[in-house]
Amino acid sequence: MKIDAKKLIAAALKAREGSVSPYSKFKVGAALLTADGEVIGGANVESASYGLTCCAERIALFKALTEGKKKFIAVAVVARWDGGAMPCGACRQLLAEYAPDAKVFVADTADLQTIKRFTVGGLLPGAFRLVS
Ligand code: THU
C-alpha cells in the first residue's frame, strides 16, 4: 500500500487535540496506519503521579491493539518541538513488538511539511522479544 505520510501527519495533528497534558503542557499526537488502511489516533495522557503518564504513541497503539488491529505499516508523531519529537525508548519497545515493520514519520507542528522518516527497526535495533 502507498503510504501518504502527509495525511498520516495530519491525522496525528488532529489526534494531538485530545492530549491531556496539564503538567508538562507538551502535547503530542500520534496516528497509526493499519495494513487495511485504517488510521487510529492517540495523544499523551499525564498523571499527577508523573511516572504513570502515557505517551501518544502508546495510547494509539493500545487503542489499535485492543480494537483488534494487528498489522501496522506506519506511525506518525507530531509535537511542537524543533525538528519534531522522537518516540521515547518505551514507545520504541512497544512499537518493535507490535509494529516491527512500520515506518515512522516525525514532524514539528510549526513545520508540518518537513517530515523526518525512520523505521521502527532502525530506531530500536536488536529489540527484546519473547515471541517471533
Ligand atoms: N511524550 C509522548 O507523548 N511521546 C514521546 O515519544 C515522548 C514524550 C509525552 C509524555 C509527556 O506527556 C510529555 O510528552 C512530556 O514528556
JSON list of C-alpha atoms and ligand atoms in Angstrom, two decimals:
[
{"chain": "A", "resi": 1, "resn": "MET", "atom": "CA", "xyz": [0.00, 0.00, 0.00]},
{"chain": "A", "resi": 2, "resn": "LYS", "atom": "CA", "xyz": [1.19, 3.50, -0.84]},
{"chain": "A", "resi": 3, "resn": "ILE", "atom": "CA", "xyz": [1.71, 5.46, 2.35]},
{"chain": "A", "resi": 4, "resn": "ASP", "atom": "CA", "xyz": [0.68, 9.10, 2.39]},
{"chain": "A", "resi": 5, "resn": "ALA", "atom": "CA", "xyz": [2.97, 10.50, 5.08]},
{"chain": "A", "resi": 6, "resn": "LYS", "atom": "CA", "xyz": [1.37, 13.97, 4.93]},
{"chain": "A", "resi": 7, "resn": "LYS", "atom": "CA", "xyz": [-2.07, 12.51, 5.52]},
{"chain": "A", "resi": 8, "resn": "LEU", "atom": "CA", "xyz": [-0.86, 10.47, 8.47]},
{"chain": "A", "resi": 9, "resn": "ILE", "atom": "CA", "xyz": [0.88, 13.52, 9.94]},
{"chain": "A", "resi": 10, "resn": "ALA", "atom": "CA", "xyz": [-2.40, 15.43, 9.56]},
{"chain": "A", "resi": 11, "resn": "ALA", "atom": "CA", "xyz": [-4.20, 12.64, 11.44]},
{"chain": "A", "resi": 12, "resn": "ALA", "atom": "CA", "xyz": [-1.61, 12.82, 14.23]},
{"chain": "A", "resi": 13, "resn": "LEU", "atom": "CA", "xyz": [-2.11, 16.59, 14.41]},
{"chain": "A", "resi": 14, "resn": "LYS", "atom": "CA", "xyz": [-5.85, 16.05, 14.81]},
{"chain": "A", "resi": 15, "resn": "ALA", "atom": "CA", "xyz": [-5.31, 13.37, 17.46]},
{"chain": "A", "resi": 16, "resn": "ARG", "atom": "CA", "xyz": [-3.00, 15.76, 19.34]},
{"chain": "A", "resi": 17, "resn": "GLU", "atom": "CA", "xyz": [-6.06, 17.89, 20.15]},
{"chain": "A", "resi": 18, "resn": "GLY", "atom": "CA", "xyz": [-7.02, 15.12, 22.57]},
{"chain": "A", "resi": 19, "resn": "SER", "atom": "CA", "xyz": [-3.82, 15.49, 24.59]},
{"chain": "A", "resi": 20, "resn": "VAL", "atom": "CA", "xyz": [-4.37, 15.56, 28.36]},
{"chain": "A", "resi": 21, "resn": "SER", "atom": "CA", "xyz": [-1.14, 17.19, 29.47]},
{"chain": "A", "resi": 22, "resn": "PRO", "atom": "CA", "xyz": [-1.86, 19.56, 32.39]},
{"chain": "A", "resi": 23, "resn": "TYR", "atom": "CA", "xyz": [1.61, 19.10, 33.88]},
{"chain": "A", "resi": 24, "resn": "SER", "atom": "CA", "xyz": [4.06, 19.39, 31.02]},
{"chain": "A", "resi": 25, "resn": "LYS", "atom": "CA", "xyz": [1.69, 21.22, 28.64]},
{"chain": "A", "resi": 26, "resn": "PHE", "atom": "CA", "xyz": [3.59, 19.32, 25.98]},
{"chain": "A", "resi": 27, "resn": "LYS", "atom": "CA", "xyz": [1.01, 17.99, 23.54]},
{"chain": "A", "resi": 28, "resn": "VAL", "atom": "CA", "xyz": [1.86, 15.01, 21.41]},
{"chain": "A", "resi": 29, "resn": "GLY", "atom": "CA", "xyz": [-0.29, 13.35, 18.79]},
{"chain": "A", "resi": 30, "resn": "ALA", "atom": "CA", "xyz": [0.22, 10.02, 17.08]},
{"chain": "A", "resi": 31, "resn": "ALA", "atom": "CA", "xyz": [-1.53, 8.17, 14.27]},
{"chain": "A", "resi": 32, "resn": "LEU", "atom": "CA", "xyz": [-1.09, 4.56, 13.28]},
{"chain": "A", "resi": 33, "resn": "LEU", "atom": "CA", "xyz": [-1.87, 3.29, 9.79]},
{"chain": "A", "resi": 34, "resn": "THR", "atom": "CA", "xyz": [-3.05, -0.32, 9.65]},
{"chain": "A", "resi": 35, "resn": "ALA", "atom": "CA", "xyz": [-2.49, -2.67, 6.75]},
{"chain": "A", "resi": 36, "resn": "ASP", "atom": "CA", "xyz": [-6.22, -2.32, 5.99]},
{"chain": "A", "resi": 37, "resn": "GLY", "atom": "CA", "xyz": [-5.82, 1.43, 5.55]},
{"chain": "A", "resi": 38, "resn": "GLU", "atom": "CA", "xyz": [-7.41, 2.39, 8.84]},
{"chain": "A", "resi": 39, "resn": "VAL", "atom": "CA", "xyz": [-5.98, 5.24, 10.88]},
{"chain": "A", "resi": 40, "resn": "ILE", "atom": "CA", "xyz": [-6.01, 5.11, 14.69]},
{"chain": "A", "resi": 41, "resn": "GLY", "atom": "CA", "xyz": [-5.05, 8.24, 16.59]},
{"chain": "A", "resi": 42, "resn": "GLY", "atom": "CA", "xyz": [-3.85, 8.82, 20.12]},
{"chain": "A", "resi": 43, "resn": "ALA", "atom": "CA", "xyz": [-2.48, 11.57, 22.33]},
{"chain": "A", "resi": 44, "resn": "ASN", "atom": "CA", "xyz": [-0.45, 11.69, 25.52]},
{"chain": "A", "resi": 45, "resn": "VAL", "atom": "CA", "xyz": [-2.24, 11.41, 28.87]},
{"chain": "A", "resi": 46, "resn": "GLU", "atom": "CA", "xyz": [-0.50, 12.62, 32.02]},
{"chain": "A", "resi": 47, "resn": "SER", "atom": "CA", "xyz": [-0.92, 11.79, 35.70]},
{"chain": "A", "resi": 48, "resn": "ALA", "atom": "CA", "xyz": [-0.21, 13.71, 38.91]},
{"chain": "A", "resi": 49, "resn": "SER", "atom": "CA", "xyz": [1.90, 10.64, 39.66]},
{"chain": "A", "resi": 50, "resn": "TYR", "atom": "CA", "xyz": [4.15, 11.59, 36.77]},
{"chain": "A", "resi": 51, "resn": "GLY", "atom": "CA", "xyz": [5.52, 8.14, 36.05]},
{"chain": "A", "resi": 52, "resn": "LEU", "atom": "CA", "xyz": [2.05, 6.93, 35.11]},
{"chain": "A", "resi": 53, "resn": "THR", "atom": "CA", "xyz": [1.96, 9.26, 32.12]},
{"chain": "A", "resi": 54, "resn": "CYS", "atom": "CA", "xyz": [1.44, 7.51, 28.82]},
{"chain": "A", "resi": 55, "resn": "CYS", "atom": "CA", "xyz": [2.84, 8.75, 25.53]},
{"chain": "A", "resi": 56, "resn": "ALA", "atom": "CA", "xyz": [0.74, 9.41, 22.45]},
{"chain": "A", "resi": 57, "resn": "GLU", "atom": "CA", "xyz": [2.36, 6.56, 20.53]},
{"chain": "A", "resi": 58, "resn": "ARG", "atom": "CA", "xyz": [1.46, 4.00, 23.16]},
{"chain": "A", "resi": 59, "resn": "ILE", "atom": "CA", "xyz": [-2.08, 5.32, 23.56]},
{"chain": "A", "resi": 60, "resn": "ALA", "atom": "CA", "xyz": [-2.59, 4.98, 19.80]},
{"chain": "A", "resi": 61, "resn": "LEU", "atom": "CA", "xyz": [-1.01, 1.53, 19.80]},
{"chain": "A", "resi": 62, "resn": "PHE", "atom": "CA", "xyz": [-3.06, 0.31, 22.77]},
{"chain": "A", "resi": 63, "resn": "LYS", "atom": "CA", "xyz": [-6.24, 1.64, 21.21]},
{"chain": "A", "resi": 64, "resn": "ALA", "atom": "CA", "xyz": [-5.49, -0.10, 17.93]},
{"chain": "A", "resi": 65, "resn": "LEU", "atom": "CA", "xyz": [-4.43, -3.39, 19.52]},
{"chain": "A", "resi": 66, "resn": "THR", "atom": "CA", "xyz": [-7.50, -3.53, 21.74]},
{"chain": "A", "resi": 67, "resn": "GLU", "atom": "CA", "xyz": [-9.68, -2.87, 18.72]},
{"chain": "A", "resi": 68, "resn": "GLY", "atom": "CA", "xyz": [-8.21, -5.99, 17.15]},
{"chain": "A", "resi": 69, "resn": "LYS", "atom": "CA", "xyz": [-5.77, -4.37, 14.72]},
{"chain": "A", "resi": 70, "resn": "LYS", "atom": "CA", "xyz": [-2.71, -6.50, 14.21]},
{"chain": "A", "resi": 71, "resn": "LYS", "atom": "CA", "xyz": [-0.68, -5.20, 11.31]},
{"chain": "A", "resi": 72, "resn": "PHE", "atom": "CA", "xyz": [0.69, -1.68, 11.14]},
{"chain": "A", "resi": 73, "resn": "ILE", "atom": "CA", "xyz": [2.57, -0.13, 8.30]},
{"chain": "A", "resi": 74, "resn": "ALA", "atom": "CA", "xyz": [3.29, 3.36, 9.60]},
{"chain": "A", "resi": 75, "resn": "VAL", "atom": "CA", "xyz": [3.07, 5.64, 12.59]},
{"chain": "A", "resi": 76, "resn": "ALA", "atom": "CA", "xyz": [3.20, 9.45, 12.64]},
{"chain": "A", "resi": 77, "resn": "VAL", "atom": "CA", "xyz": [4.16, 11.58, 15.63]},
{"chain": "A", "resi": 78, "resn": "VAL", "atom": "CA", "xyz": [3.70, 15.33, 15.95]},
{"chain": "A", "resi": 79, "resn": "ALA", "atom": "CA", "xyz": [4.64, 17.81, 18.66]},
{"chain": "A", "resi": 80, "resn": "ARG", "atom": "CA", "xyz": [5.79, 21.44, 18.84]},
{"chain": "A", "resi": 81, "resn": "TRP", "atom": "CA", "xyz": [9.47, 20.76, 19.01]},
{"chain": "A", "resi": 82, "resn": "ASP", "atom": "CA", "xyz": [12.19, 21.89, 16.66]},
{"chain": "A", "resi": 83, "resn": "GLY", "atom": "CA", "xyz": [12.74, 19.08, 14.19]},
{"chain": "A", "resi": 84, "resn": "GLY", "atom": "CA", "xyz": [9.92, 17.04, 15.77]},
{"chain": "A", "resi": 85, "resn": "ALA", "atom": "CA", "xyz": [9.90, 14.93, 18.94]},
{"chain": "A", "resi": 86, "resn": "MET", "atom": "CA", "xyz": [11.28, 11.42, 18.60]},
{"chain": "A", "resi": 87, "resn": "PRO", "atom": "CA", "xyz": [9.48, 8.42, 20.14]},
{"chain": "A", "resi": 88, "resn": "CYS", "atom": "CA", "xyz": [10.84, 7.63, 23.60]},
{"chain": "A", "resi": 89, "resn": "GLY", "atom": "CA", "xyz": [12.54, 4.37, 24.45]},
{"chain": "A", "resi": 90, "resn": "ALA", "atom": "CA", "xyz": [9.45, 2.78, 25.99]},
{"chain": "A", "resi": 91, "resn": "CYS", "atom": "CA", "xyz": [7.39, 3.53, 22.88]},
{"chain": "A", "resi": 92, "resn": "ARG", "atom": "CA", "xyz": [10.14, 2.16, 20.67]},
{"chain": "A", "resi": 93, "resn": "GLN", "atom": "CA", "xyz": [10.00, -1.11, 22.59]},
{"chain": "A", "resi": 94, "resn": "LEU", "atom": "CA", "xyz": [6.23, -1.42, 22.21]},
{"chain": "A", "resi": 95, "resn": "LEU", "atom": "CA", "xyz": [6.38, -0.46, 18.53]},
{"chain": "A", "resi": 96, "resn": "ALA", "atom": "CA", "xyz": [9.16, -3.00, 17.97]},
{"chain": "A", "resi": 97, "resn": "GLU", "atom": "CA", "xyz": [6.92, -5.69, 19.45]},
{"chain": "A", "resi": 98, "resn": "TYR", "atom": "CA", "xyz": [3.64, -4.83, 17.75]},
{"chain": "A", "resi": 99, "resn": "ALA", "atom": "CA", "xyz": [4.57, -2.77, 14.71]},
{"chain": "A", "resi": 100, "resn": "PRO", "atom": "CA", "xyz": [8.04, -4.05, 13.81]},
{"chain": "A", "resi": 101, "resn": "ASP", "atom": "CA", "xyz": [7.79, -3.27, 10.12]},
{"chain": "A", "resi": 102, "resn": "ALA", "atom": "CA", "xyz": [6.27, 0.17, 10.47]},
{"chain": "A", "resi": 103, "resn": "LYS", "atom": "CA", "xyz": [7.69, 3.34, 9.05]},
{"chain": "A", "resi": 104, "resn": "VAL", "atom": "CA", "xyz": [7.91, 6.26, 11.48]},
{"chain": "A", "resi": 105, "resn": "PHE", "atom": "CA", "xyz": [7.10, 9.83, 10.41]},
{"chain": "A", "resi": 106, "resn": "VAL", "atom": "CA", "xyz": [8.00, 12.70, 12.73]},
{"chain": "A", "resi": 107, "resn": "ALA", "atom": "CA", "xyz": [7.09, 16.36, 12.32]},
{"chain": "A", "resi": 108, "resn": "ASP", "atom": "CA", "xyz": [7.10, 19.63, 14.22]},
{"chain": "A", "resi": 109, "resn": "THR", "atom": "CA", "xyz": [3.66, 21.29, 14.35]},
{"chain": "A", "resi": 110, "resn": "ALA", "atom": "CA", "xyz": [5.39, 24.53, 13.38]},
{"chain": "A", "resi": 111, "resn": "ASP", "atom": "CA", "xyz": [6.61, 22.97, 10.12]},
{"chain": "A", "resi": 112, "resn": "LEU", "atom": "CA", "xyz": [4.38, 20.08, 9.09]},
{"chain": "A", "resi": 113, "resn": "GLN", "atom": "CA", "xyz": [5.80, 19.99, 5.58]},
{"chain": "A", "resi": 114, "resn": "THR", "atom": "CA", "xyz": [9.14, 18.76, 6.86]},
{"chain": "A", "resi": 115, "resn": "ILE", "atom": "CA", "xyz": [8.68, 15.10, 7.67]},
{"chain": "A", "resi": 116, "resn": "LYS", "atom": "CA", "xyz": [11.53, 13.04, 9.08]},
{"chain": "A", "resi": 117, "resn": "ARG", "atom": "CA", "xyz": [11.36, 9.37, 8.17]},
{"chain": "A", "resi": 118, "resn": "PHE", "atom": "CA", "xyz": [12.61, 6.42, 10.17]},
{"chain": "A", "resi": 119, "resn": "THR", "atom": "CA", "xyz": [11.75, 2.76, 10.63]},
{"chain": "A", "resi": 120, "resn": "VAL", "atom": "CA", "xyz": [10.84, 1.06, 13.89]},
{"chain": "A", "resi": 121, "resn": "GLY", "atom": "CA", "xyz": [13.67, -1.42, 13.32]},
{"chain": "A", "resi": 122, "resn": "GLY", "atom": "CA", "xyz": [16.11, 1.42, 12.80]},
{"chain": "A", "resi": 123, "resn": "LEU", "atom": "CA", "xyz": [15.01, 3.20, 15.98]},
{"chain": "A", "resi": 124, "resn": "LEU", "atom": "CA", "xyz": [15.46, 0.10, 18.14]},
{"chain": "A", "resi": 125, "resn": "PRO", "atom": "CA", "xyz": [17.84, -2.40, 16.61]},
{"chain": "A", "resi": 126, "resn": "GLY", "atom": "CA", "xyz": [18.04, -5.77, 18.32]},
{"chain": "A", "resi": 127, "resn": "ALA", "atom": "CA", "xyz": [14.79, -5.26, 20.24]},
{"chain": "A", "resi": 128, "resn": "PHE", "atom": "CA", "xyz": [13.93, -7.62, 23.08]},
{"chain": "A", "resi": 129, "resn": "ARG", "atom": "CA", "xyz": [11.20, -10.08, 22.04]},
{"chain": "A", "resi": 130, "resn": "LEU", "atom": "CA", "xyz": [9.75, -13.23, 23.57]},
{"chain": "A", "resi": 131, "resn": "VAL", "atom": "CA", "xyz": [7.71, -14.24, 20.54]},
{"chain": "A", "resi": 132, "resn": "SER", "atom": "CA", "xyz": [8.84, -14.27, 16.94]},
{"chain": "B", "resi": 1, "resn": "THU", "atom": "N1", "xyz": [5.60, 12.14, 25.17]},
{"chain": "B", "resi": 1, "resn": "THU", "atom": "C1", "xyz": [4.91, 11.49, 24.19]},
{"chain": "B", "resi": 1, "resn": "THU", "atom": "O1", "xyz": [3.69, 11.54, 24.13]},
{"chain": "B", "resi": 1, "resn": "THU", "atom": "N2", "xyz": [5.64, 10.79, 23.28]},
{"chain": "B", "resi": 1, "resn": "THU", "atom": "C2", "xyz": [7.01, 10.66, 23.29]},
{"chain": "B", "resi": 1, "resn": "THU", "atom": "O2", "xyz": [7.56, 9.92, 22.50]},
{"chain": "B", "resi": 1, "resn": "THU", "atom": "C3", "xyz": [7.79, 11.43, 24.25]},
{"chain": "B", "resi": 1, "resn": "THU", "atom": "C4", "xyz": [7.04, 12.13, 25.31]},
{"chain": "B", "resi": 1, "resn": "THU", "atom": "C5", "xyz": [4.83, 12.90, 26.16]},
{"chain": "B", "resi": 1, "resn": "THU", "atom": "C6", "xyz": [4.83, 12.33, 27.54]},
{"chain": "B", "resi": 1, "resn": "THU", "atom": "C7", "xyz": [4.55, 13.55, 28.39]},
{"chain": "B", "resi": 1, "resn": "THU", "atom": "O3", "xyz": [3.15, 13.71, 28.50]},
{"chain": "B", "resi": 1, "resn": "THU", "atom": "C8", "xyz": [5.10, 14.71, 27.58]},
{"chain": "B", "resi": 1, "resn": "THU", "atom": "O4", "xyz": [5.35, 14.20, 26.28]},
{"chain": "B", "resi": 1, "resn": "THU", "atom": "C9", "xyz": [6.37, 15.31, 28.14]},
{"chain": "B", "resi": 1, "resn": "THU", "atom": "O5", "xyz": [7.32, 14.33, 28.34]}
]
